[in-house]
CSV table of C-alpha atoms in Angstrom, one decimal:
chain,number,residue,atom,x,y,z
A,1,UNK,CA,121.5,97.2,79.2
A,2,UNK,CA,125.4,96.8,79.5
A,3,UNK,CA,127.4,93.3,80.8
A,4,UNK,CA,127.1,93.7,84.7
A,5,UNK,CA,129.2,91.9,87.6
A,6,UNK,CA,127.9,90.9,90.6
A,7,UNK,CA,129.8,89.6,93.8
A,8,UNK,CA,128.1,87.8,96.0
A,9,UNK,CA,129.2,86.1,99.7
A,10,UNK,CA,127.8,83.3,101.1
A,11,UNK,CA,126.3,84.5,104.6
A,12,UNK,CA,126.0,82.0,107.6
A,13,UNK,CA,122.9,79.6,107.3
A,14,UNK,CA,123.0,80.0,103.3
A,15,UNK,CA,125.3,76.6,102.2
A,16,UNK,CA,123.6,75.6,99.4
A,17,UNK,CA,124.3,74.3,95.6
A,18,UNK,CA,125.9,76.9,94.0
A,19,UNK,CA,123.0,77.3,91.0
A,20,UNK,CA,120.6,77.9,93.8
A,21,UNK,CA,122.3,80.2,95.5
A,22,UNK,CA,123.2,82.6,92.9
A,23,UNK,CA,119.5,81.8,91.3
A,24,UNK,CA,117.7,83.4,94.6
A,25,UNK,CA,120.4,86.1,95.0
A,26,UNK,CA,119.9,87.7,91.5
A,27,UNK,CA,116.4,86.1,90.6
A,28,UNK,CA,117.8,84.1,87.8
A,29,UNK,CA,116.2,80.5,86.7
A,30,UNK,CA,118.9,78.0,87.9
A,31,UNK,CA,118.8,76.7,84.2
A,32,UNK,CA,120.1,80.6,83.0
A,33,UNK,CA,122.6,80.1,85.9
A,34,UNK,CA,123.8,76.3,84.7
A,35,UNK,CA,124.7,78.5,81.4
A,36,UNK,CA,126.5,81.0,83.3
A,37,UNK,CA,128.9,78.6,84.7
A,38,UNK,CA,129.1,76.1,81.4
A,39,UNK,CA,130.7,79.5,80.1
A,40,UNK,CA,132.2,80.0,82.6
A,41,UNK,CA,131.4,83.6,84.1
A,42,UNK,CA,131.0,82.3,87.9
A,43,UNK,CA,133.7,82.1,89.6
A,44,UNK,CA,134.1,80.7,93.3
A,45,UNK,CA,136.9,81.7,95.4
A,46,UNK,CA,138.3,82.9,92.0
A,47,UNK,CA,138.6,79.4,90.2
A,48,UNK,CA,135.9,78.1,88.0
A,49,UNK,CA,132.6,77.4,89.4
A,50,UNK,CA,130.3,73.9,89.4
A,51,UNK,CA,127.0,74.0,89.0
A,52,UNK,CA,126.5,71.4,91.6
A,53,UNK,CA,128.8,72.1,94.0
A,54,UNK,CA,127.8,73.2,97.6
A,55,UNK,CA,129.0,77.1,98.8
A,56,UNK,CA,129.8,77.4,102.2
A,57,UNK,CA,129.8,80.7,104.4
A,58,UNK,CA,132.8,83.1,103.4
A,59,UNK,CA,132.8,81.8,99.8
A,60,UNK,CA,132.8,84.6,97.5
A,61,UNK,CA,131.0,84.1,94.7
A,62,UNK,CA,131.7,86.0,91.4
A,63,UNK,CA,129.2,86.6,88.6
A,64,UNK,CA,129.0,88.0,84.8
A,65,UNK,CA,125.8,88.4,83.2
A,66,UNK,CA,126.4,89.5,79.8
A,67,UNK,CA,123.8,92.0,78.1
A,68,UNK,CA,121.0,90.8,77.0
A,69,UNK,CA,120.2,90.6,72.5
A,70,UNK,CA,118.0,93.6,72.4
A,71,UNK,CA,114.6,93.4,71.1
A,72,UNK,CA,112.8,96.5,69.7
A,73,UNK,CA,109.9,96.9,71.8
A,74,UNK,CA,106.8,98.3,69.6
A,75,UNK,CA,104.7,101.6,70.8
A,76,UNK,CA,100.8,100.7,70.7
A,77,UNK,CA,98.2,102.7,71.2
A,78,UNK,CA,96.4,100.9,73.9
A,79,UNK,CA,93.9,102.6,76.4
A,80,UNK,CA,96.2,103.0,79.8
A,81,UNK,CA,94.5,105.1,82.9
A,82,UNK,CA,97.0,107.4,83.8
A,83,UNK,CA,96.2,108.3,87.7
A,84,UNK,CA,99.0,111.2,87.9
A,85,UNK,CA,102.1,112.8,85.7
A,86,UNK,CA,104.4,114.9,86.0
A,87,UNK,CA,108.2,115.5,84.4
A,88,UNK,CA,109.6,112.6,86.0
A,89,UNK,CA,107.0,110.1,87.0
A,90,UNK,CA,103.6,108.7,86.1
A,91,UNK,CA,101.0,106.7,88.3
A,92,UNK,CA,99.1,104.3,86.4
A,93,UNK,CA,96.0,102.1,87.2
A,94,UNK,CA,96.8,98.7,85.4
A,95,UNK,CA,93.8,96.7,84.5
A,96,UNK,CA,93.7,93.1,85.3
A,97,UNK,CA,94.8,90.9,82.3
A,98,UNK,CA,97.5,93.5,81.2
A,99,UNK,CA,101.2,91.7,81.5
A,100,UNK,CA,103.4,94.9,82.9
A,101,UNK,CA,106.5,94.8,80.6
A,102,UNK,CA,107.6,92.5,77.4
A,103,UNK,CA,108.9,88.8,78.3
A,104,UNK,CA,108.7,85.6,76.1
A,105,UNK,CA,104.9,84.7,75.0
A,106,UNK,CA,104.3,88.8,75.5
A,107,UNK,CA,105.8,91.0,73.0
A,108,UNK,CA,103.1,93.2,72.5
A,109,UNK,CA,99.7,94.1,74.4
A,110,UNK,CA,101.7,95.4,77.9
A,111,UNK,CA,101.7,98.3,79.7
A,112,UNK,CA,104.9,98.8,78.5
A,113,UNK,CA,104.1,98.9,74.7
A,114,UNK,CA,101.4,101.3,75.8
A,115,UNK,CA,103.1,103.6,77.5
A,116,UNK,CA,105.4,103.8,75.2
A,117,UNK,CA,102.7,105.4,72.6
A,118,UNK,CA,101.9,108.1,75.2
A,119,UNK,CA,105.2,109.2,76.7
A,120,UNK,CA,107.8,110.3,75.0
A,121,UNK,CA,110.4,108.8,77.3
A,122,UNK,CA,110.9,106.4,79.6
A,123,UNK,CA,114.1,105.4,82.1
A,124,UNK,CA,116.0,102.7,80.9
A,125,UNK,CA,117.5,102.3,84.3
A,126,UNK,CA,115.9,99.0,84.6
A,127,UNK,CA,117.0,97.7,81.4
A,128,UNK,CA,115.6,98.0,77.8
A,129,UNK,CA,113.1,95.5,77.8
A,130,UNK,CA,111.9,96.8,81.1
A,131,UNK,CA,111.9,100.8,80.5
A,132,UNK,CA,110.3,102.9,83.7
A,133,UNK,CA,108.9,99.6,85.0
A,134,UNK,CA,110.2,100.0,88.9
A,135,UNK,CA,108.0,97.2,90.5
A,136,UNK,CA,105.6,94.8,88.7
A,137,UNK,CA,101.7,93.7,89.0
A,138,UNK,CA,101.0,90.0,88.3
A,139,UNK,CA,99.0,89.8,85.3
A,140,UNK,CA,95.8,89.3,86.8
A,141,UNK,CA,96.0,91.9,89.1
A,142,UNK,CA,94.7,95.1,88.9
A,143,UNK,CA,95.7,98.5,90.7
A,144,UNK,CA,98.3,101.2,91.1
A,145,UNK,CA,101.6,101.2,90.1
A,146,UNK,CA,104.4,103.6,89.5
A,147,UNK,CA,107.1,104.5,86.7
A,148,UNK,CA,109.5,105.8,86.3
A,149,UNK,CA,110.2,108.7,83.3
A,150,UNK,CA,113.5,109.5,84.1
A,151,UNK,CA,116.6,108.2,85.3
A,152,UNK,CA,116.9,110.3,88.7
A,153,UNK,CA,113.7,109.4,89.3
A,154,UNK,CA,113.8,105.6,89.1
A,155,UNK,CA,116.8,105.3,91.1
A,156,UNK,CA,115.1,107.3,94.2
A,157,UNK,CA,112.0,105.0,93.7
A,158,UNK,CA,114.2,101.9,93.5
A,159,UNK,CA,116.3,103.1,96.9
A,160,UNK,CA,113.0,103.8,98.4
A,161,UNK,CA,111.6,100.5,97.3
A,162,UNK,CA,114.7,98.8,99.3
A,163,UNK,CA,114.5,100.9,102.0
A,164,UNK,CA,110.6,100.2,102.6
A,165,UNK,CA,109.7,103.7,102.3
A,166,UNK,CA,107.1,102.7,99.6
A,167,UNK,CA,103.5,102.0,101.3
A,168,UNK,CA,101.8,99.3,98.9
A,169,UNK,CA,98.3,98.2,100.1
A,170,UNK,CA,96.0,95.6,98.5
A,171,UNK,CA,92.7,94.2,98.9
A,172,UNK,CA,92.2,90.6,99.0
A,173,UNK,CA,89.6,87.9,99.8
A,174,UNK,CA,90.8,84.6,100.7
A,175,UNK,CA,89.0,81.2,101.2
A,176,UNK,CA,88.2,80.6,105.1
A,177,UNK,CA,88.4,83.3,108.2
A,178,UNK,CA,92.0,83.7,109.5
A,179,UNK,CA,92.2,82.9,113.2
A,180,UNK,CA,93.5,86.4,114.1
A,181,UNK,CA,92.5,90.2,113.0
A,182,UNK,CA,96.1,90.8,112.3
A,183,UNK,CA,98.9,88.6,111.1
A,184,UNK,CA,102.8,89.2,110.0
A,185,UNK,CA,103.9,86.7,107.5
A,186,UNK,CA,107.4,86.4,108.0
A,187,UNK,CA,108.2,83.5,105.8
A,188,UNK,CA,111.1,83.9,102.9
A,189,UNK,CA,110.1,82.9,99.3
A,190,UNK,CA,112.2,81.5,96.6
A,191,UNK,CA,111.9,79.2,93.6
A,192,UNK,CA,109.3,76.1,93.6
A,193,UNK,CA,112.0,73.5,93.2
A,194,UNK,CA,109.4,71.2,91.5
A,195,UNK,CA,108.1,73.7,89.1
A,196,UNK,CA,109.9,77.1,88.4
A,197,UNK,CA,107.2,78.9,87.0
A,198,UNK,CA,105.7,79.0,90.9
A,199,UNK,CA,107.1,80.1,94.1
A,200,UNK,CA,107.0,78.4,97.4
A,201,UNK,CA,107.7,79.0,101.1
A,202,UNK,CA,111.4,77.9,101.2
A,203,UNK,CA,114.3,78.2,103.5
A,204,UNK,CA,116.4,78.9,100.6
A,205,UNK,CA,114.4,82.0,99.4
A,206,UNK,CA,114.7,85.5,100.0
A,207,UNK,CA,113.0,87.1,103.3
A,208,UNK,CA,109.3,88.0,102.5
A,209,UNK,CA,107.0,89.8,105.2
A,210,UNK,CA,103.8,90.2,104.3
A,211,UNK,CA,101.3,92.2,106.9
A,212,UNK,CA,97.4,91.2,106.7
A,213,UNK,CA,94.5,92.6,108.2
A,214,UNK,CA,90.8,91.5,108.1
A,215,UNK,CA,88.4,94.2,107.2
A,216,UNK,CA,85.2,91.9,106.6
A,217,UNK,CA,84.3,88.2,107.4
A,218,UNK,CA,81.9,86.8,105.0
A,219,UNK,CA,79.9,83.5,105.0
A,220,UNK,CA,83.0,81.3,104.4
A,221,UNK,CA,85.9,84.2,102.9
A,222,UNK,CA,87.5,87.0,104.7
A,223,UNK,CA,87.9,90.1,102.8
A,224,UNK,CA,91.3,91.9,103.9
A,225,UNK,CA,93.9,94.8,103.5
A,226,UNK,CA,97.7,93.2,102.6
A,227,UNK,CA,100.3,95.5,103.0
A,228,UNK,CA,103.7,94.6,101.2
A,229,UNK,CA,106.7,94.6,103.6
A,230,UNK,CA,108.8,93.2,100.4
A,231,UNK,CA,108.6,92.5,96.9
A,232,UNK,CA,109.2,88.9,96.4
A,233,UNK,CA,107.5,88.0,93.0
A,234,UNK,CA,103.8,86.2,93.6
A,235,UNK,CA,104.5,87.4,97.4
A,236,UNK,CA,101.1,88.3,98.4
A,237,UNK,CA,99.1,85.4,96.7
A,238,UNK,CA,102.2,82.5,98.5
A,239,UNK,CA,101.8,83.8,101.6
A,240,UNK,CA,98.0,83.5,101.9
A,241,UNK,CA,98.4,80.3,100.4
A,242,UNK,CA,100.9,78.8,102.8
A,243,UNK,CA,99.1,81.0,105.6
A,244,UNK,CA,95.8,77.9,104.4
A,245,UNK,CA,93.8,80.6,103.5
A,246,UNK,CA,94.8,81.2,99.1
A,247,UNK,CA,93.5,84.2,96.9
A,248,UNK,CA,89.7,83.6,95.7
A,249,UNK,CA,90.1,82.9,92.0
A,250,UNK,CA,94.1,81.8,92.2
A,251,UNK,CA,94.5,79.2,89.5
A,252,UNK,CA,97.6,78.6,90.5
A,253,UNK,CA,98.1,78.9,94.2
A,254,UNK,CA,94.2,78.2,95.1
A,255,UNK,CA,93.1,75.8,92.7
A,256,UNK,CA,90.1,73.8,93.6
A,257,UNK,CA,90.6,74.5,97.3
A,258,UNK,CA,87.2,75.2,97.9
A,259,UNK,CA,86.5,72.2,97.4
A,260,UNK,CA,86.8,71.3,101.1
A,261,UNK,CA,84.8,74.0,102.0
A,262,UNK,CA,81.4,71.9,102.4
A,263,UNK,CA,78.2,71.8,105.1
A,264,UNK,CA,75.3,74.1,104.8
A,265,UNK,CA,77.3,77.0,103.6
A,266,UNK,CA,78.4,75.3,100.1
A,267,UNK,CA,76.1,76.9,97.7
A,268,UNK,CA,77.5,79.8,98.9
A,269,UNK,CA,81.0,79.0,98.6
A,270,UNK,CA,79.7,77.6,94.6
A,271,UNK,CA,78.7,80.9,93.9
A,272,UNK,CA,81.6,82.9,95.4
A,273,UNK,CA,83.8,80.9,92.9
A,274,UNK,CA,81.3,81.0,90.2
A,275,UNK,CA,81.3,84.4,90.2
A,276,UNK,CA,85.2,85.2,91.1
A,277,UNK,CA,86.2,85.2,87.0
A,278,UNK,CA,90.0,86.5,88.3
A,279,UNK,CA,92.1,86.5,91.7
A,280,UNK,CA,90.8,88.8,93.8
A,281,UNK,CA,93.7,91.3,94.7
A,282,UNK,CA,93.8,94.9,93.7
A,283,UNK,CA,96.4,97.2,94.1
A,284,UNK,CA,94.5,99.7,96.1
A,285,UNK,CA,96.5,102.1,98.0
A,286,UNK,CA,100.2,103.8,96.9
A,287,UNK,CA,102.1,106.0,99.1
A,288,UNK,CA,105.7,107.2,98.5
A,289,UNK,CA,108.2,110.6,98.7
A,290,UNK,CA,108.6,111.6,95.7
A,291,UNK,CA,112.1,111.0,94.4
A,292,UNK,CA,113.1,114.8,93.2
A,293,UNK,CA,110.3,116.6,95.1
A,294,UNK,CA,109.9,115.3,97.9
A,295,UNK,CA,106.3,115.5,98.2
A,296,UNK,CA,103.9,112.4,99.7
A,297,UNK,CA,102.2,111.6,97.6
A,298,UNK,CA,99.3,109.0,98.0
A,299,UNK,CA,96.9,107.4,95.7
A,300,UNK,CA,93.9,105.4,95.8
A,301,UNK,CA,92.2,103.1,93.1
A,302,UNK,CA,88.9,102.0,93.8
A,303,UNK,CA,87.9,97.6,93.3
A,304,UNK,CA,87.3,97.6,89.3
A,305,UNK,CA,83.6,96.4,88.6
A,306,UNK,CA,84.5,92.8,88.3
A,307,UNK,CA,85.6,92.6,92.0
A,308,UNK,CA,83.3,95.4,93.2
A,309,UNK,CA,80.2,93.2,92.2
A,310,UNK,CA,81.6,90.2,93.7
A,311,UNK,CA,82.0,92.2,97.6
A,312,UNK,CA,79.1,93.8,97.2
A,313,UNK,CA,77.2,90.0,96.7
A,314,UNK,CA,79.1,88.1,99.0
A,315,UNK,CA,78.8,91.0,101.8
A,316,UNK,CA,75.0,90.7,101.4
A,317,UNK,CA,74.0,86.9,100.2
């Protein structure tokens, strides 16, 4: 991955500190952003930048990113379930648990060291640490995703991704019953300014629209279909948590919240978590062109067992 430039101008209703602007626009921690301008590779208005100074609108904001040290990234011959492949593009059914591509803490063990072992190539498009990856699970979920083979391929998957010509459907069961069938979550997501390693509702983040639908009410959860407008990291599991209504078995966004969840039907709710050994959300449902053919293509990965035996209990208790 080659040194890359990015110019960025400050729209109306975005004044903010310089580190948090540029953090949101490129999805960089503001502490990798501090460095930036310490070395002086941000420029405002073509001087050197501050990281604490406050961009207005029309300020043009100049960034260099140099590469990043590479890191040999290991094949490993880890069991993957391929869905579909073909010469340009594979569709894979990640199991919960599986971290998507190599970061810090997660060398090996991804679906990116796997893959690896059974393709011979992959598109470095997205960077070397990051090869064919063209949109990311959260570790503990578990469905469909695609990647990318070749180079053609991943950039008509990323423009399509952009565009929001890429269908992405999940299945989710949340704590409480949502007060309508059908909700928009129009809400934009950025950094947790107390803790980075979470995302929170902010009105300094990035526009996020989530879409929700309840397919079943249980005793005290509903059981719904989420369909991704955008791909804001932790999008999904944020928005049902800010919606009051978090991801069954979210240890970070849900945690303890149902708790509060007492009268006759707490047993109930005991056992729900009790059972719940993950967050339950599943990538269930892919639909895309595909980038050199053309063709729709569509997939469809069924609940894995885990979640599977917990609907089919809480449907019936």
């Amino acid at each position: 991955m080659e040194e890359r430039s990015y110019s960025l101008t400050v729209g109306t209703g975005e004044e903010a500190r310089l580190d948090r602007f540029v953090s949101e626009r490129l999805d960089l921690s503001r502490t990798r952003v501090q460095k930036l301008v310490a070395a002086e590779r941000v420029t405002v208005d073509g001087r050197p930048a501050k990281k604490s100074e406050i961009v207005v609108p029309g300020a043009l904001i100049e960034v260099i990113v140099p590469a990043p040290e590479p890191v040999e990234i290991e094949a490993e011959d880890l069991p993957i379930d391929i869905v579909h492949e073909d010469e340009w593009l594979l569709v894979v059914h990640k199991a919960a648990g599986m971290v998507v591509h190599p970061a810090p803490g997660h060398r090996s063990g991804t679906l990116v060291n796997a893959l690896l072992w059974h393709v011979p190539g992959l598109s470095d498009v997205g960077g070397r640490q990051r090869p064919g990856i063209v949109h990311r699970l959260d570790r503990h979920t578990s469905g469909l995703l695609v990647v990318a083979k070749t180079d053609a391929a991943h950039r008509g998957l990323a423009d399509a991704l952009k565009a929001r010509r890429v269908k992405r459907l999940y299945t989710a069961v949340v704590w409480g019953h949502l007060q309508e069938e059908s909700i928009t979550i129009d809400a934009p997501i950025g950094r947790d300014e107390k803790d980075r390693k979470r995302m929170a509702v902010s009105d300094d983040g990035r526009r996020a629209v989530t879409r929700v639908t309840v397919r079943e009410r249980w005793q005290r959860a509903d059981l719904l279909d989420v369909m991704l407008q955008t791909g804001r990291t932790h999008q999904i599991r944020v928005h049902l948590a800010h919606l009051g209504h978090p991801v069954v078995g979210d240890q970070v966004y849900g945690l303890g919240w149902e708790r509060g969840l007492g009268g006759p039907t707490r047993r109930w709710v005991d056992e729900l978590a009790r059972r719940t050994k993950r967050q339950f959300l599943h990538a269930a449902q892919l639909i895309f062109d595909h980038p050199i053919t053309g063709e729709r293509m569509r997939f469809r990965a069924d609940l894995p067992p885990d979640l599977a035996n917990v609907a089919r209990w809480a449907a019936e208790a």
